[in-house]
Short mmCIF file of C-alpha atoms and ligand atoms in Angstrom, two decimals:
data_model
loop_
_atom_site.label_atom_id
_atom_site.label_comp_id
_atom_site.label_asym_id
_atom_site.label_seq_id
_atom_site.Cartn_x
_atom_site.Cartn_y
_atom_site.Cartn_z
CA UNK A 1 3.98 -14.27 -0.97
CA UNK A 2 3.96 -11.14 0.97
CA UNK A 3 4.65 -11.57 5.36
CA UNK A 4 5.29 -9.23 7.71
CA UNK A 5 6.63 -9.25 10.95
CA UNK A 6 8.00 -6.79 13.68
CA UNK A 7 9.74 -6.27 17.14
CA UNK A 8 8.81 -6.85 20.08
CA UNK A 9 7.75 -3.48 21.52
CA UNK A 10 5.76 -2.99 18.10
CA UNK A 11 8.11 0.37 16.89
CA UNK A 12 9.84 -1.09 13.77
CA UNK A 13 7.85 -2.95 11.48
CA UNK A 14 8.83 -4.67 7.89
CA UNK A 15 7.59 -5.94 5.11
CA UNK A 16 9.28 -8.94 2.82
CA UNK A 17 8.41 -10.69 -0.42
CA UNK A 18 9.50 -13.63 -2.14
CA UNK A 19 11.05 -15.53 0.47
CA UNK A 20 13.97 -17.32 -1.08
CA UNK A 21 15.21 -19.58 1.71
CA UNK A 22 14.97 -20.25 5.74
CA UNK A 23 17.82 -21.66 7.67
CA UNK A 24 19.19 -22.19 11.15
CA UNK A 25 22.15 -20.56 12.17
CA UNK A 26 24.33 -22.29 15.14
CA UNK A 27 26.77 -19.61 14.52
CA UNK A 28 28.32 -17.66 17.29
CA UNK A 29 27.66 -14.68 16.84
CA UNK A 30 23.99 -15.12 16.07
CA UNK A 31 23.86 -16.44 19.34
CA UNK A 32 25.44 -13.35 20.98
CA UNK A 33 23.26 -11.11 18.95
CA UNK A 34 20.02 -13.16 20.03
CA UNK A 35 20.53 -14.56 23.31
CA UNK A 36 19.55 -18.01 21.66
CA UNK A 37 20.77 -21.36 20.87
CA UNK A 38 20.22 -20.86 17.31
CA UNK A 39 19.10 -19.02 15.38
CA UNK A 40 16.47 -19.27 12.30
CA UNK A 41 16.31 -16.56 9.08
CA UNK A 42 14.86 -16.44 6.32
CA UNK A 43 16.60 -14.63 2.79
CA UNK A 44 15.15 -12.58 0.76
CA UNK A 45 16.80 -9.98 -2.12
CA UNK A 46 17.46 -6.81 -0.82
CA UNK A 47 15.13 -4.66 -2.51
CA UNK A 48 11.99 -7.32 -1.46
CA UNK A 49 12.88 -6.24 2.24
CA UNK A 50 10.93 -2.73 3.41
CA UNK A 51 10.89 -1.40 6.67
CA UNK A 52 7.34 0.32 6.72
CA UNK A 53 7.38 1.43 10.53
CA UNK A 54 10.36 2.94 13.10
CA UNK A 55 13.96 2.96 12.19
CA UNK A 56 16.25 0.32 12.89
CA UNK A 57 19.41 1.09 15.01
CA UNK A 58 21.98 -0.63 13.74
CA UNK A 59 25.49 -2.68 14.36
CA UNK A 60 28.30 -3.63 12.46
CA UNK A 61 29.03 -7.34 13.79
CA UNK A 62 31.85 -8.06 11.07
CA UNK A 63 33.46 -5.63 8.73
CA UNK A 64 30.93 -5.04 5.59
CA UNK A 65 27.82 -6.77 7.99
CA UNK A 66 25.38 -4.85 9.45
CA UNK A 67 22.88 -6.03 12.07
CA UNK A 68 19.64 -4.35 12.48
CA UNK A 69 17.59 -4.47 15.26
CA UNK A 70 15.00 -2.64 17.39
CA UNK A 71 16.70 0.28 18.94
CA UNK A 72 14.11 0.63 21.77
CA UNK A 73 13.19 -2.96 22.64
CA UNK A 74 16.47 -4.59 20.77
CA UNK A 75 14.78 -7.57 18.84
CA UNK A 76 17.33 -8.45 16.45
CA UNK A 77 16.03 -7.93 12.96
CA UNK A 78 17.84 -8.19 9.87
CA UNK A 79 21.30 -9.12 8.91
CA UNK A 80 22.64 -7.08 6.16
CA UNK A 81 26.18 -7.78 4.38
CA UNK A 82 26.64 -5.28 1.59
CA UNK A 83 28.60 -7.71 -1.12
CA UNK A 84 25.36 -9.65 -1.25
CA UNK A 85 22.49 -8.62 -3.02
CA UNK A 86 20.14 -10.55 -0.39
CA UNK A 87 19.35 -9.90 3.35
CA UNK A 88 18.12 -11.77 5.98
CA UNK A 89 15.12 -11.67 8.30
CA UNK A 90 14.76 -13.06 11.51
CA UNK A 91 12.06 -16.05 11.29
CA UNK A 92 10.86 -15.55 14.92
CA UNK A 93 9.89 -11.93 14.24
CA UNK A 94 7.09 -12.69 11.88
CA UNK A 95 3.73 -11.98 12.71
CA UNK A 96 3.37 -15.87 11.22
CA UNK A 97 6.48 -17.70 11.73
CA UNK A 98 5.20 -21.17 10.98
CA UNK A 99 4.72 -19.75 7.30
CA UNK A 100 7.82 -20.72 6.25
CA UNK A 101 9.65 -24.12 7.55
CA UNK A 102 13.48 -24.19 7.67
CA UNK A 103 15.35 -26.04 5.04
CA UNK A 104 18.78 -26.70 6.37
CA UNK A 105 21.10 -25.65 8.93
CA UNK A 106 24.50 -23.75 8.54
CA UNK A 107 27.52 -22.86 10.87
CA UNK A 108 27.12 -26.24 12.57
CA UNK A 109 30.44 -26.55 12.85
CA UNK A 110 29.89 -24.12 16.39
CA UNK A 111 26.36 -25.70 17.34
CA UNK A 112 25.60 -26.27 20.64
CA UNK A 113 24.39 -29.79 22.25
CA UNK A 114 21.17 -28.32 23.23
CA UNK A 115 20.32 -26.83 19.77
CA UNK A 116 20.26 -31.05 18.48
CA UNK A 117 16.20 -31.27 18.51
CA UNK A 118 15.63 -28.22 16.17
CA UNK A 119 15.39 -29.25 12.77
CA UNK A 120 15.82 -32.88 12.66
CA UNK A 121 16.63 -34.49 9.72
CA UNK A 122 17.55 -31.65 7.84
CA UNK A 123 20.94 -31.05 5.88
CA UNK A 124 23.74 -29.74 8.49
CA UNK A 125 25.99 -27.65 6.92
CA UNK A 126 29.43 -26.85 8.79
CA UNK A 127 29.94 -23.38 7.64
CA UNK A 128 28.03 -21.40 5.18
CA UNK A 129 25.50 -23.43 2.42
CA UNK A 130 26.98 -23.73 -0.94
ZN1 LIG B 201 10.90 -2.73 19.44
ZN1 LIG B 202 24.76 -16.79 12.21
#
């Protein structure tokens, strides 16, 4: 399974493979980083993650983490933390989102009220998955 996706203004594009996992993240900083309630990803290994278009400005959010993002329209992008040999994508740039359906939910421990309708039913995890 090949997707791709983009920002918003169109400058940075990416491509990903093998989609490993998609998630919802209630944690806080996600929600700084995206203005949103929560926030869904999906993983992928590192080396299945291309950016084909643009350069991605980056932003170190927590030491070894890096967050990429747009750098001209600032859609967040990709989080990045360099002990892990996977990366993750932002779901909701996709060109087709509703490709891939989220699985769980993690960082629940800091979700917000309003976030309660996304994902029903799904496993809640309080901080990262096991
Ligand atoms: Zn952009
Ligand atoms: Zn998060």
């Amino acid at each position: 399974m090949v997707l791709q996706g983009g920002c918003l203004c169109g400058a940075v594009r990416y491509r990903l493979r093998h989609p490993r996992a998609a998630y919802w993240c209630h944690c806080t900083i996600c929600r700084r980083a995206s203005g949103s309630a929560a926030l869904p990803w999906v993983t992928v290994a590192r080396e299945d993650f291309e950016v084909v278009q643009g350069v991605m400005a980056t932003y170190a959010s927590s030491p070894g983490v890096s967050r990429g993002f747009c750098g001209t329209c600032g859609s967040p992008i990709l989080f990045d933390m360099a002990r892990e040999d996977a990366v993750d994508v932002t779901l909701g740039t996709l060109d087709d989102p509703d490709q891939l359906t989220p699985t769980h939910h993690i960082w629940t421990s800091t979700a917000l009220a309003m976030a309660d309708g996304l994902g029903p039913g799904l496993p809640r995890h309080a901080a990262e998955a096991e």
